[in-house]
Coordinates of C-alpha atoms in Angstrom, one line a residue:
Chain T
A286 CA 98.7 171.4 84.0
Q287 CA 96.0 172.0 82.4
K288 CA 96.3 175.0 79.5
I289 CA 92.8 176.2 79.0
T290 CA 90.2 175.3 81.9
Q291 CA 86.8 175.8 82.2
T292 CA 85.2 175.0 85.0
Q293 CA 81.1 175.3 84.0
P294 CA 80.2 172.4 82.2
G295 CA 77.2 173.3 81.5
M296 CA 74.9 176.9 82.4
F297 CA 70.9 177.5 82.2
V298 CA 70.5 181.5 81.3
Q299 CA 66.9 183.0 81.2
E300 CA 66.3 184.5 77.2
K301 CA 67.1 188.0 76.6
E302 CA 69.2 187.7 79.6
A303 CA 73.4 188.3 79.9
V304 CA 75.8 185.2 80.7
T305 CA 79.2 184.7 81.5
L306 CA 81.5 181.7 80.8
D307 CA 84.8 181.1 82.5
C308 CA 87.7 180.8 80.5
T309 CA 90.7 180.2 82.3
Y310 CA 94.7 180.0 80.9
D311 CA 98.2 179.1 81.3
T312 CA 101.0 179.9 79.7
S313 CA 104.9 181.5 79.9
D314 CA 104.5 183.2 76.3
P315 CA 104.6 186.4 75.7
S316 CA 102.2 186.0 73.2
Y317 CA 99.3 184.4 72.3
G318 CA 95.7 184.6 71.6
L319 CA 92.6 183.3 73.0
F320 CA 89.3 182.1 71.0
W321 CA 85.5 181.2 72.4
Y322 CA 83.7 179.3 70.0
K323 CA 80.8 178.1 69.1
Q324 CA 79.2 174.5 68.3
P325 CA 76.0 173.6 68.0
S326 CA 75.0 169.9 68.1
S327 CA 75.6 170.4 64.3
G328 CA 79.1 169.6 65.1
E329 CA 80.6 172.5 63.3
M330 CA 83.0 175.2 65.6
I331 CA 81.6 179.2 64.9
F332 CA 83.9 181.4 65.6
L333 CA 82.4 184.2 68.1
I334 CA 85.3 186.4 69.1
Y335 CA 89.5 187.2 69.9
Q336 CA 91.7 188.3 71.8
G337 CA 95.2 188.9 71.0
S338 CA 97.5 189.2 74.2
Y339 CA 98.9 192.7 73.6
D340 CA 95.3 194.2 72.8
Q341 CA 94.5 196.7 75.1
Q342 CA 90.8 196.2 74.7
N343 CA 88.3 194.0 75.2
A344 CA 87.4 192.6 72.2
T345 CA 83.9 192.7 71.1
E346 CA 81.1 191.1 68.7
G347 CA 77.8 191.8 68.4
R348 CA 76.5 190.5 71.1
Y349 CA 79.8 189.2 72.3
S350 CA 82.7 190.5 74.2
L351 CA 85.6 189.1 76.0
N352 CA 86.6 190.3 79.6
F353 CA 90.0 189.4 79.5
Q354 CA 92.3 189.8 82.7
K355 CA 95.5 189.7 81.7
A356 CA 97.2 189.4 85.3
R357 CA 94.2 187.1 86.9
K358 CA 94.5 184.7 82.8
S359 CA 91.2 184.2 82.5
A360 CA 89.3 185.4 79.5
N361 CA 85.9 185.4 80.2
L362 CA 82.8 185.2 77.2
V363 CA 80.5 187.2 78.0
I364 CA 76.7 186.9 76.0
S365 CA 73.9 190.0 76.4
A366 CA 70.4 189.2 75.3
S367 CA 70.7 186.2 75.2
Q368 CA 68.4 183.9 72.5
L369 CA 67.3 180.3 72.4
G370 CA 69.8 179.9 69.2
D371 CA 72.8 180.1 71.6
S372 CA 71.9 177.1 73.0
A373 CA 74.9 175.3 72.1
M374 CA 78.6 173.8 73.5
Y375 CA 80.9 176.6 73.7
F376 CA 84.6 176.0 73.9
C377 CA 87.6 178.5 75.1
A378 CA 91.3 177.9 73.1
M379 CA 94.9 179.5 73.7
R380 CA 97.1 180.2 71.4
E381 CA 100.7 179.7 71.7
V382 CA 104.2 178.8 70.5
S383 CA 104.9 175.2 71.8
G384 CA 107.6 173.9 70.7
G385 CA 109.2 176.2 68.5
Y386 CA 105.6 176.2 66.2
Q387 CA 102.8 177.9 67.0
K388 CA 100.0 175.9 68.5
V389 CA 96.5 175.3 69.8
T390 CA 94.7 174.7 72.5
F391 CA 90.8 173.7 73.5
G392 CA 89.1 174.2 76.7
T393 CA 86.6 171.3 78.0
G394 CA 83.5 173.1 77.0
T395 CA 80.7 174.5 78.8
K396 CA 77.1 173.8 77.5
L397 CA 74.9 176.5 77.2
Q398 CA 70.7 176.4 77.4
V399 CA 68.8 179.1 77.1
I400 CA 65.4 178.8 78.8
P401 CA 62.7 180.3 77.3
Chain L
S107 CA 87.6 185.4 57.1
A108 CA 87.9 182.5 55.6
V109 CA 85.5 179.8 54.0
I110 CA 86.2 176.2 53.9
S111 CA 84.3 173.5 52.7
Q112 CA 84.2 170.4 54.3
K113 CA 83.0 166.5 52.6
P114 CA 81.6 164.3 53.2
S115 CA 79.9 166.2 56.4
R116 CA 79.1 162.3 57.6
D117 CA 79.5 158.6 57.0
I118 CA 79.0 155.2 58.0
C119 CA 81.6 153.1 57.5
Q120 CA 82.4 149.5 58.2
R121 CA 85.3 148.4 60.7
G122 CA 88.7 148.2 58.8
T123 CA 87.4 150.5 56.0
S124 CA 89.2 153.5 55.4
L125 CA 87.8 157.1 54.9
T126 CA 88.9 160.2 53.4
I127 CA 87.7 163.7 54.2
Q128 CA 88.1 166.3 52.1
C129 CA 88.8 169.4 52.8
Q130 CA 89.0 172.9 50.6
V131 CA 89.5 177.1 51.3
D132 CA 88.4 179.8 49.2
S133 CA 92.2 181.6 49.6
Q134 CA 95.3 180.2 49.7
V135 CA 97.2 179.3 53.6
T136 CA 99.7 177.8 54.4
M137 CA 98.9 176.1 57.4
M138 CA 96.1 173.7 57.6
F139 CA 95.4 171.5 60.9
W140 CA 93.3 168.3 61.4
Y141 CA 91.4 167.5 64.9
R142 CA 89.0 165.1 66.1
Q143 CA 86.8 165.6 68.6
Q144 CA 85.6 162.0 70.4
P145 CA 82.1 161.9 71.6
G146 CA 81.3 164.7 74.4
Q147 CA 85.0 165.7 74.2
S148 CA 87.1 168.8 73.5
L149 CA 89.3 168.9 69.9
T150 CA 92.2 167.2 70.0
L151 CA 94.9 168.5 67.5
I152 CA 96.1 165.2 64.7
A153 CA 98.2 166.8 62.5
T154 CA 99.5 170.2 61.0
A155 CA 99.7 170.6 57.2
N156 CA 101.5 172.3 55.6
Q157 CA 102.3 172.4 51.7
G158 CA 104.8 170.7 50.1
S159 CA 106.2 169.1 52.9
E160 CA 105.7 165.7 55.2
A161 CA 102.4 166.5 57.9
T162 CA 103.6 166.8 61.3
Y163 CA 101.9 164.7 63.9
E164 CA 100.8 165.5 67.3
S165 CA 101.8 162.8 69.9
G166 CA 99.8 159.6 70.1
F167 CA 98.7 160.3 66.1
V168 CA 100.7 158.8 63.4
I169 CA 101.2 158.8 59.3
D170 CA 100.5 155.3 58.6
K171 CA 96.9 155.4 60.7
F172 CA 96.0 159.2 59.7
P173 CA 97.3 159.5 56.6
I174 CA 97.4 163.7 55.3
S175 CA 97.8 165.4 51.6
R176 CA 98.6 168.3 51.1
P177 CA 98.6 169.6 46.8
N178 CA 98.5 172.7 46.9
L179 CA 97.9 175.7 49.5
T180 CA 93.7 175.9 49.3
F181 CA 93.5 171.6 49.1
S182 CA 94.4 169.4 52.0
T183 CA 92.8 165.4 52.8
L184 CA 93.2 163.1 56.0
T185 CA 92.5 159.7 55.6
V186 CA 91.7 157.5 58.4
S187 CA 92.6 153.7 58.1
N188 CA 91.4 150.9 58.9
M189 CA 88.9 152.2 61.3
S190 CA 87.2 151.2 64.4
P191 CA 84.4 152.0 66.7
E192 CA 86.9 154.2 68.2
D193 CA 87.6 155.9 65.7
S194 CA 84.1 157.1 66.0
S195 CA 84.2 160.9 65.9
I196 CA 83.4 164.4 64.3
Y197 CA 86.7 165.3 62.6
L198 CA 87.4 168.9 61.3
C199 CA 89.7 170.8 59.2
S200 CA 91.0 174.1 60.3
V201 CA 93.5 177.4 59.0
E202 CA 94.4 180.2 60.0
V203 CA 93.6 183.4 59.0
G204 CA 95.1 186.8 60.2
T205 CA 98.4 188.9 60.4
Q206 CA 101.1 187.0 61.6
L207 CA 100.9 186.7 66.0
N208 CA 97.1 187.6 65.3
E209 CA 96.0 184.4 63.2
K210 CA 92.3 183.8 64.0
L211 CA 91.4 179.7 63.7
F212 CA 88.2 179.6 61.6
F213 CA 86.8 175.6 60.6
G214 CA 85.2 173.6 58.2
S215 CA 82.0 172.9 58.5
G216 CA 82.9 169.1 60.4
T217 CA 83.4 164.8 59.6
Q218 CA 81.0 163.4 61.9
L219 CA 82.4 159.6 61.3
S220 CA 80.6 156.3 63.0
V221 CA 82.2 152.8 62.5
L222 CA 80.0 150.2 62.5

């Protein structure tokens, strides 16, 4: 079974609108962490936001917020007021204990295109 | 966060040669991670490098092909040996920063490798 599932290969959003990128995860580890990264065409991986499994409140970082629904095992990224510079690949990732040590697994990514 | 310098940023190499990628962090970190991202794919962990010990390789990756050095707590190298066109990928180093069970994963700018 996939550890991290991103069901949207590609998304379009109008500039200044909000967009939600979906991510579901699967783990039996009670202590885990969830990440979102942005990868522009240059190839670098830019850390956006982090949610720990024990965090009571949804994480927010500027225009980014993480809609964490623990019972549903989902960790959707919400980008508010989209900008042209938001066009990039977005990866969801999960850190868990696997084989006795911590490991981070990445989803397949969602390509977001912001339309002027 | 952490500032991670990775070089070279890109290279074009001939089949059968080797390339060493360097990763320098601005603070001491226990573990450094090396990832590969094949064209159009997600990130796959190659190995975990601890200072003073042998790197731990993931399934499908071997030390002879991807030797790793970790001479101190701020530096690591990954060598891609005896390259073939299938090794054309983005290679990224990363580190974990933060308190236990709440670590965040930060990446270097990546090395875009093309093998002819």
